[in-house]
XYZ file of C-alpha atoms in Angstrom:
544
model
C 76.354 92.316 41.492
C 77.908 88.890 41.901
C 78.531 89.455 45.607
C 74.839 90.035 46.286
C 74.032 86.561 44.984
C 76.442 84.978 47.487
C 74.721 86.381 50.599
C 72.231 84.368 52.584
C 73.867 81.603 54.641
C 74.095 78.150 53.162
C 72.428 79.234 49.956
C 75.133 81.843 49.492
C 77.896 79.265 49.820
C 76.143 77.015 47.356
C 75.857 79.925 44.950
C 79.533 80.734 45.417
C 80.502 77.116 44.776
C 78.282 77.006 41.708
C 79.790 80.232 40.393
C 83.310 78.967 41.059
C 82.659 75.798 39.082
C 81.026 77.875 36.357
C 84.204 79.963 36.066
C 86.630 77.033 36.223
C 84.720 75.079 33.576
C 84.008 78.060 31.330
C 85.734 78.764 28.057
C 87.118 82.117 29.268
C 89.041 80.435 32.072
C 90.245 77.908 29.504
C 91.552 80.823 27.430
C 93.322 82.211 30.525
C 94.892 78.823 31.258
C 95.993 78.552 27.628
C 97.738 81.932 27.881
C 99.757 80.771 30.881
C 100.612 77.485 29.184
C 101.839 79.275 26.073
C 103.845 81.749 28.158
C 106.098 78.956 29.505
C 106.315 76.850 26.350
C 109.003 78.842 24.541
C 112.098 77.011 25.746
C 113.375 76.668 22.174
C 113.493 80.470 21.892
C 116.355 80.726 24.404
C 118.549 77.927 23.072
C 121.372 80.407 22.489
C 121.549 81.089 26.244
C 122.172 77.528 27.410
C 123.865 76.243 24.244
C 127.104 77.767 25.568
C 127.103 75.280 28.442
C 126.219 72.379 26.157
C 129.156 73.189 23.917
C 131.728 73.880 26.639
C 130.923 71.110 29.136
C 130.365 68.362 26.568
C 133.286 69.411 24.346
C 131.271 69.894 21.157
C 132.621 71.710 18.134
C 130.484 74.067 16.067
C 129.375 71.349 13.643
C 128.132 69.177 16.503
C 126.276 72.097 18.070
C 124.697 72.893 14.705
C 123.420 69.319 14.561
C 121.941 69.632 18.057
C 120.301 72.901 17.019
C 118.842 71.262 13.922
C 117.210 68.518 15.995
C 115.883 71.221 18.302
C 114.186 72.848 15.305
C 113.016 69.481 14.029
C 111.393 68.589 17.327
C 109.712 71.951 17.837
C 108.148 72.003 14.376
C 107.191 68.395 13.658
C 104.125 67.935 15.836
C 101.851 65.820 13.655
C 101.831 63.117 16.334
C 100.377 65.531 18.882
C 97.653 66.451 16.407
C 96.738 62.827 15.789
C 96.609 62.154 19.533
C 94.386 65.187 20.067
C 91.948 63.889 17.445
C 91.087 60.826 19.536
C 91.780 61.941 23.124
C 90.771 64.908 25.299
C 93.210 67.851 25.532
C 94.429 66.893 29.008
C 96.110 63.808 27.539
C 98.065 66.022 25.134
C 99.033 68.428 27.927
C 100.152 65.540 30.133
C 102.306 64.287 27.259
C 103.771 67.800 26.999
C 104.746 67.736 30.668
C 106.315 64.267 30.528
C 108.299 64.899 27.329
C 109.471 68.331 28.479
C 110.619 67.002 31.848
C 112.455 64.026 30.363
C 114.172 65.903 27.533
C 115.467 68.930 29.423
C 116.149 67.077 32.677
C 118.435 64.672 30.806
C 120.204 67.646 29.206
C 120.667 69.262 32.629
C 121.972 66.029 34.154
C 124.417 65.675 31.257
C 125.671 69.259 31.444
C 126.109 69.175 35.230
C 127.883 65.814 35.159
C 125.293 63.897 37.170
C 125.215 61.259 34.430
C 127.887 59.994 32.070
C 128.660 62.171 29.086
C 126.067 61.297 26.423
C 126.934 60.549 22.852
C 126.025 63.134 20.249
C 123.026 61.171 18.993
C 121.731 60.885 22.549
C 121.947 64.637 23.085
C 120.143 65.181 19.773
C 117.436 62.779 20.943
C 117.058 64.539 24.306
C 116.664 68.004 22.818
C 114.382 66.722 20.058
C 112.043 65.203 22.660
C 112.154 68.315 24.837
C 111.542 70.636 21.895
C 108.793 68.408 20.512
C 106.890 68.892 23.758
C 106.292 72.471 22.596
C 104.151 71.115 19.756
C 102.056 69.234 22.325
C 101.580 72.445 24.320
C 100.484 74.306 21.193
C 98.055 71.565 20.238
C 96.585 71.135 23.702
C 96.168 74.836 24.458
C 95.965 76.751 21.174
C 93.845 74.304 19.178
C 91.456 73.932 22.118
C 91.030 77.707 22.377
C 90.401 78.021 18.640
C 87.659 75.405 18.874
C 86.140 77.220 21.851
C 86.154 80.559 19.975
C 85.690 79.446 16.344
C 84.413 82.774 15.007
C 87.267 84.732 16.580
C 90.045 82.369 15.548
C 92.246 85.111 14.098
C 92.293 87.049 17.353
C 92.720 83.895 19.440
C 95.661 82.555 17.436
C 97.300 85.982 17.292
C 96.998 86.466 21.052
C 98.241 83.002 22.009
C 101.086 83.048 19.487
C 102.166 86.449 20.793
C 102.611 84.899 24.234
C 104.854 82.257 22.686
C 106.838 85.162 21.242
C 107.548 86.623 24.678
C 107.789 83.323 26.540
C 111.542 83.332 26.009
C 111.791 86.696 27.761
C 109.493 85.479 30.567
C 111.591 82.353 31.158
C 114.806 84.368 31.048
C 113.579 86.871 33.656
C 112.361 84.081 35.939
C 115.756 82.418 35.563
C 117.574 85.605 36.608
C 115.193 86.065 39.546
C 115.521 82.489 40.838
C 119.013 81.372 39.837
C 120.729 84.763 39.357
C 123.393 84.004 36.722
C 123.767 80.223 36.619
C 123.032 79.398 32.987
C 123.093 75.661 33.689
C 120.210 76.157 36.104
C 118.215 77.681 33.247
C 117.978 74.194 31.728
C 116.584 72.918 35.031
C 114.054 75.771 35.115
C 112.670 74.992 31.670
C 112.475 71.339 32.721
C 110.278 71.784 35.824
C 108.332 75.033 35.292
C 106.211 73.898 32.299
C 105.442 70.688 34.194
C 104.189 72.682 37.185
C 101.955 74.862 35.003
C 100.652 71.822 33.156
C 99.726 70.049 36.394
C 97.823 73.096 37.669
C 95.646 73.496 34.569
C 95.618 69.906 33.340
C 91.942 69.179 33.979
C 90.622 72.667 33.252
C 91.489 72.748 29.527
C 88.804 71.042 27.461
C 86.791 71.632 24.318
C 83.360 73.199 24.760
C 81.069 72.978 21.782
C 79.184 76.240 21.380
C 75.820 75.489 19.846
C 74.229 78.888 19.578
C 75.517 82.244 20.716
C 74.440 85.142 18.495
C 76.508 87.581 20.520
C 79.724 85.748 19.694
C 80.341 87.597 16.438
C 79.307 90.974 17.824
C 81.894 91.442 20.571
C 82.852 95.073 21.158
C 85.414 96.752 23.387
C 84.147 99.327 25.860
C 86.019 102.512 26.729
C 87.859 101.019 29.706
C 89.087 98.075 27.624
C 90.358 100.421 24.910
C 92.213 102.504 27.517
C 93.713 99.353 29.035
C 94.855 98.106 25.632
C 96.416 101.484 24.872
C 98.323 101.396 28.179
C 99.703 97.951 27.366
C 100.896 99.148 23.953
C 102.548 102.202 25.551
C 104.355 99.996 28.073
C 105.623 97.784 25.268
C 107.144 100.803 23.537
C 108.756 102.264 26.682
C 112.069 100.419 26.074
C 112.495 102.597 22.985
C 112.976 105.579 25.332
C 116.065 103.906 26.765
C 117.271 103.082 23.264
C 116.988 106.714 22.139
C 118.550 108.038 25.347
C 121.587 105.759 25.264
C 122.132 106.086 21.531
C 121.984 109.896 21.797
C 124.783 109.764 24.376
C 126.887 107.568 22.121
C 126.178 109.813 19.140
C 127.363 112.893 21.068
C 130.532 111.057 22.050
C 131.099 110.208 18.409
C 130.668 113.850 17.431
C 133.157 114.884 20.148
C 135.752 112.080 20.204
C 137.956 111.517 23.217
C 141.695 111.524 22.813
C 142.234 108.471 25.016
C 142.356 105.565 22.551
C 141.159 103.090 25.184
C 138.082 105.204 25.886
C 137.444 105.724 22.210
C 137.367 101.975 21.686
C 134.946 101.532 24.576
C 132.360 103.987 23.257
C 132.690 103.400 19.532
C 129.197 102.619 18.353
C 129.138 103.285 14.625
C 130.942 100.285 13.151
C 133.025 100.541 10.063
C 131.583 98.299 7.350
C 134.731 96.871 5.822
C 134.840 94.591 2.834
C 138.212 93.176 3.887
C 138.497 93.485 7.672
C 141.752 92.834 9.465
C 141.257 89.674 11.502
C 142.707 89.032 14.969
C 144.607 85.817 15.543
C 142.566 82.687 15.004
C 142.998 81.606 18.643
C 141.537 84.893 19.873
C 138.599 84.584 17.525
C 137.821 81.093 18.764
C 137.909 82.170 22.415
C 135.660 85.194 21.894
C 133.248 83.507 19.573
C 129.759 82.578 20.812
C 128.383 79.077 20.285
C 126.659 79.970 17.039
C 128.279 81.843 14.198
C 126.174 84.231 12.179
C 125.550 81.345 9.833
C 125.038 78.449 12.191
C 121.251 78.600 11.907
C 120.552 81.802 10.042
C 117.945 80.791 7.511
C 114.442 79.519 7.815
C 112.516 82.397 6.298
C 112.892 84.644 8.191
C 113.334 83.256 11.706
C 116.863 81.896 11.175
C 118.036 85.500 11.091
C 116.197 86.139 14.358
C 117.996 83.300 16.134
C 121.414 84.667 15.155
C 121.103 88.433 14.996
C 123.573 88.596 17.868
C 126.234 86.817 15.821
C 125.369 88.910 12.779
C 125.936 92.035 14.856
C 129.286 90.670 16.010
C 130.381 90.063 12.450
C 129.429 93.644 11.567
C 131.449 95.090 14.449
C 128.705 96.147 16.866
C 129.541 96.057 20.607
C 127.723 93.730 22.997
C 125.345 96.294 24.522
C 124.160 97.355 21.071
C 123.609 93.719 20.110
C 121.469 93.253 23.218
C 119.406 96.270 22.177
C 118.461 95.134 18.704
C 117.953 91.532 19.805
C 115.464 92.907 22.347
C 113.814 94.873 19.549
C 113.305 91.629 17.646
C 111.556 90.040 20.624
C 109.285 93.036 21.167
C 108.287 93.344 17.532
C 107.921 89.594 17.173
C 105.348 89.776 19.969
C 103.600 92.763 18.379
C 103.595 91.093 14.971
C 101.920 87.965 16.307
C 99.227 89.893 18.128
C 98.592 92.592 15.549
C 98.383 90.251 12.566
C 95.659 88.207 14.220
C 93.535 91.141 15.359
C 94.168 93.346 12.310
C 93.446 90.605 9.781
C 90.264 89.744 11.694
C 89.048 93.349 11.504
C 89.952 93.678 7.819
C 88.162 90.433 7.021
C 84.978 91.109 8.988
C 84.543 94.768 8.041
C 86.027 94.982 4.555
C 86.176 91.357 3.325
C 89.927 91.846 2.886
C 91.342 88.335 2.371
C 93.723 87.094 5.021
C 95.846 85.476 2.311
C 96.598 88.911 0.845
C 97.745 90.148 4.253
C 100.178 87.217 4.327
C 101.479 88.181 0.877
C 102.219 91.731 2.014
C 104.021 90.445 5.115
C 106.256 88.171 3.025
C 107.122 91.010 0.665
C 107.868 93.400 3.521
C 110.208 90.885 5.185
C 112.510 91.110 2.156
C 113.243 94.725 3.100
C 114.695 93.641 6.440
C 116.851 90.996 4.777
C 118.166 93.571 2.298
C 119.145 95.915 5.139
C 121.387 93.162 6.540
C 122.751 91.980 3.199
C 123.785 95.535 2.256
C 124.312 97.153 5.660
C 124.727 100.798 6.500
C 125.520 102.152 9.978
C 122.629 101.293 12.331
C 120.641 99.608 9.562
C 120.522 96.415 11.613
C 118.244 98.177 14.119
C 115.638 98.778 11.421
C 116.175 95.270 10.083
C 115.549 93.862 13.562
C 112.193 95.618 13.771
C 111.095 94.535 10.285
C 112.239 90.918 10.544
C 110.847 90.503 14.048
C 107.459 91.931 13.097
C 107.165 89.973 9.846
C 108.144 86.660 11.361
C 105.718 87.177 14.212
C 102.933 88.152 11.816
C 103.368 85.138 9.525
C 102.603 82.390 12.022
C 99.079 83.422 13.112
C 98.119 84.195 9.514
C 99.257 80.793 8.230
C 97.482 78.843 10.948
C 94.254 80.834 10.638
C 94.244 80.406 6.847
C 94.601 76.646 7.323
C 91.645 76.567 9.716
C 89.451 78.689 7.440
C 90.094 76.722 4.278
C 90.069 73.216 5.766
C 87.771 73.641 8.760
C 88.235 72.633 12.385
C 87.295 68.957 12.171
C 90.903 67.817 11.753
C 92.545 71.081 12.761
C 94.737 69.450 15.423
C 96.551 67.500 12.712
C 96.484 70.208 10.039
C 97.858 72.787 12.479
C 100.944 70.682 13.132
C 101.279 69.543 9.536
C 101.552 73.185 8.468
C 104.701 73.580 10.559
C 106.568 70.658 8.985
C 108.003 72.865 6.238
C 109.973 74.871 8.790
C 112.681 72.279 9.619
C 112.837 71.294 5.949
C 113.645 74.872 4.993
C 116.058 75.088 7.907
C 118.045 72.082 6.704
C 118.196 73.166 3.060
C 119.023 76.818 3.645
C 121.133 76.389 6.759
C 123.132 73.209 6.176
C 123.304 73.013 2.390
C 123.437 76.708 1.455
C 124.403 78.989 4.329
C 127.090 76.923 6.050
C 128.930 76.181 2.813
C 128.922 79.829 1.754
C 130.043 80.930 5.204
C 132.921 78.419 5.314
C 133.951 79.469 1.821
C 134.212 83.133 2.836
C 136.054 82.254 6.055
C 138.642 80.211 4.130
C 139.153 83.135 1.754
C 139.937 85.383 4.730
C 142.469 82.871 6.051
C 144.173 82.719 2.659
C 144.288 86.515 2.512
C 146.099 86.566 5.853
C 148.446 83.809 4.724
C 147.160 81.373 7.352
C 146.230 77.719 7.079
C 143.305 76.135 8.853
C 144.357 73.692 11.561
C 142.615 70.364 12.093
C 139.427 70.916 14.084
C 139.854 74.697 13.951
C 136.581 76.614 13.886
C 136.077 78.911 10.938
C 135.159 82.511 11.692
C 134.265 85.121 9.114
C 134.067 88.861 9.732
C 132.395 91.427 7.518
C 129.149 91.908 5.585
C 130.284 89.786 2.653
C 130.243 86.677 4.889
C 126.506 86.214 4.575
C 125.550 88.509 1.707
C 125.162 85.794 -0.920
C 123.173 83.573 1.431
C 120.877 86.473 2.292
C 120.307 87.136 -1.385
C 119.307 83.493 -1.776
C 116.861 83.726 1.131
C 115.364 86.879 -0.359
C 114.768 85.022 -3.627
C 113.160 82.141 -1.729
C 110.910 84.580 0.133
C 109.911 86.271 -3.131
C 109.030 82.855 -4.527
C 106.816 82.327 -1.495
C 105.248 85.727 -2.132
C 104.267 84.778 -5.691
C 102.878 81.443 -4.481
C 100.780 83.301 -1.912
C 99.435 85.575 -4.665
C 98.202 82.461 -6.485
C 96.483 81.434 -3.256
C 94.890 84.888 -3.038
C 93.444 84.530 -6.534
C 92.121 81.042 -5.855
C 90.424 81.991 -2.572
C 89.097 85.468 -3.441
C 85.499 84.248 -3.844
C 85.700 82.312 -0.602
C 86.738 85.376 1.399
C 84.101 87.590 -0.214
C 81.377 85.418 1.298
C 80.501 84.560 4.891
C 83.314 82.159 5.749
C 81.739 81.214 9.083
C 78.285 80.438 7.632
C 79.016 76.719 7.365
C 80.252 76.711 10.947
C 76.980 78.181 12.203
C 74.950 75.732 10.124
C 76.896 72.813 11.586
C 76.308 74.171 15.091
C 72.540 74.409 14.511
C 72.452 70.887 13.068
C 74.358 69.604 16.082
C 71.914 71.370 18.409
C 68.919 69.784 16.654
C 70.530 66.360 16.754
C 71.304 66.631 20.446
C 67.774 67.836 21.204
C 66.305 64.805 19.443
C 68.508 62.474 21.494
C 68.174 64.345 24.764
C 67.503 61.202 26.785
C 70.749 59.586 25.626
C 73.105 62.502 26.162
C 74.632 64.322 29.083
C 72.499 67.334 30.092
C 73.953 70.495 28.659
C 75.093 73.259 30.955
C 73.744 76.752 30.587
C 76.669 79.121 30.082
C 77.281 82.755 29.378
C 73.867 84.290 29.590
C 71.828 81.351 28.406
C 74.064 80.054 25.609
C 74.121 76.255 25.490
C 77.413 74.425 25.556
C 78.435 70.814 25.778
C 81.875 69.213 25.791
C 83.177 67.854 22.535
C 84.350 64.690 24.226
C 83.351 62.944 27.403
C 86.159 63.445 29.888
């Protein structure tokens, strides 16, 4: 159909050029560009991979690395500045800021780790990673907020889809790192410094806000049979890793049922850890050498994503081998992605068809996340696998719901700022629950274990705790905090029930019609509007 319009000599080339510009300047290409931007903006998700090099090459102890991690969280969540900039400038300015900040922050970290510059002081490293992580907020504002404004009546689906790509961006960056640099973890820092910049430069001038004035088909989008089949295939592919999980675990289970007499082999295949209340600890020096850069309590709590960041260390403390830890950490990533996507689409369907309030969906997600925390606080063999699925899904589901609820209750006029303001609570919770609560409880349990063994902590010696009791009390505290959030969300449900029973997008359509009338009356003073998508009229929000 399209090809027929391009035939006919010079007229065909003109038609092809016109169609190409139509595609590049259309809101669907903007959505595509936003997906690619979000897919490379998750550098903070893989901090645990390159934090090993930061700690070893710069000689940091665990407390120093915890401080660096805190500033990483602070930078990635405090993005109010990007929202304010987006209110008065076009999106390309925000995306350019993302590229500059990302390049500066992570390039300075790479130069420091590789020794190309003098060893930075701790506050300088905290500043570098805070700037690099804060660039993620600029990417979210420039891409996600723009897409929401281009698809205002499908904001739940848009936010869910884009946030799901942030959820798997860590896996995407990791695979690209293995493909390009093989196994040089220092080069991973260089990759996350230049790759987002390259993507930003490619799509810099194609991401802009298009004001939709009237499109009656917008709220009546339907999937055809081919699209349903394609979506089903994607879901099946996402679940294929579970086949490997079941296959490998069945082998290990059979070995457990028929133990081998060789004690070395038995140790290698042991998969069902003994949950001991008072484990026998190896020498302190051995613990320090085997220990990863973050203990199971270094950053565990920020409901519930602190547990996600450190499930590997939690598994170590419970006695799981490395390949099992890799399995359930992968499960978290997969279900985090599914949670982000499903919460957006599912809540949109429930709201449109059944007037089911999105705030109530958030309440159920918060309540369900407590189950995953309980499975870790009171572990049974293999319970951490189920906890990984629950925590990953719930954390992924929370983010799109929160940001959509903000947009629905406060509108899109100042959404750039409100979107980033809603994320400020995350580093606050991280500091309170991680530094004040979790670390103190963890150190207390570790000191008890040293006393039990008749050992004394040496100056500068890292504390390591083994066993489920190490983090049980802190997990109970986080469960109580989550339950408090659940009850607060129920109050929000009661206060917004009338709002969600009505047509929540009615005001949006009325504003669009008023804007269309105003622009028609001032037609001589405005830029001519382009005809897009089957006759629907669009005009840019800002002159670019």
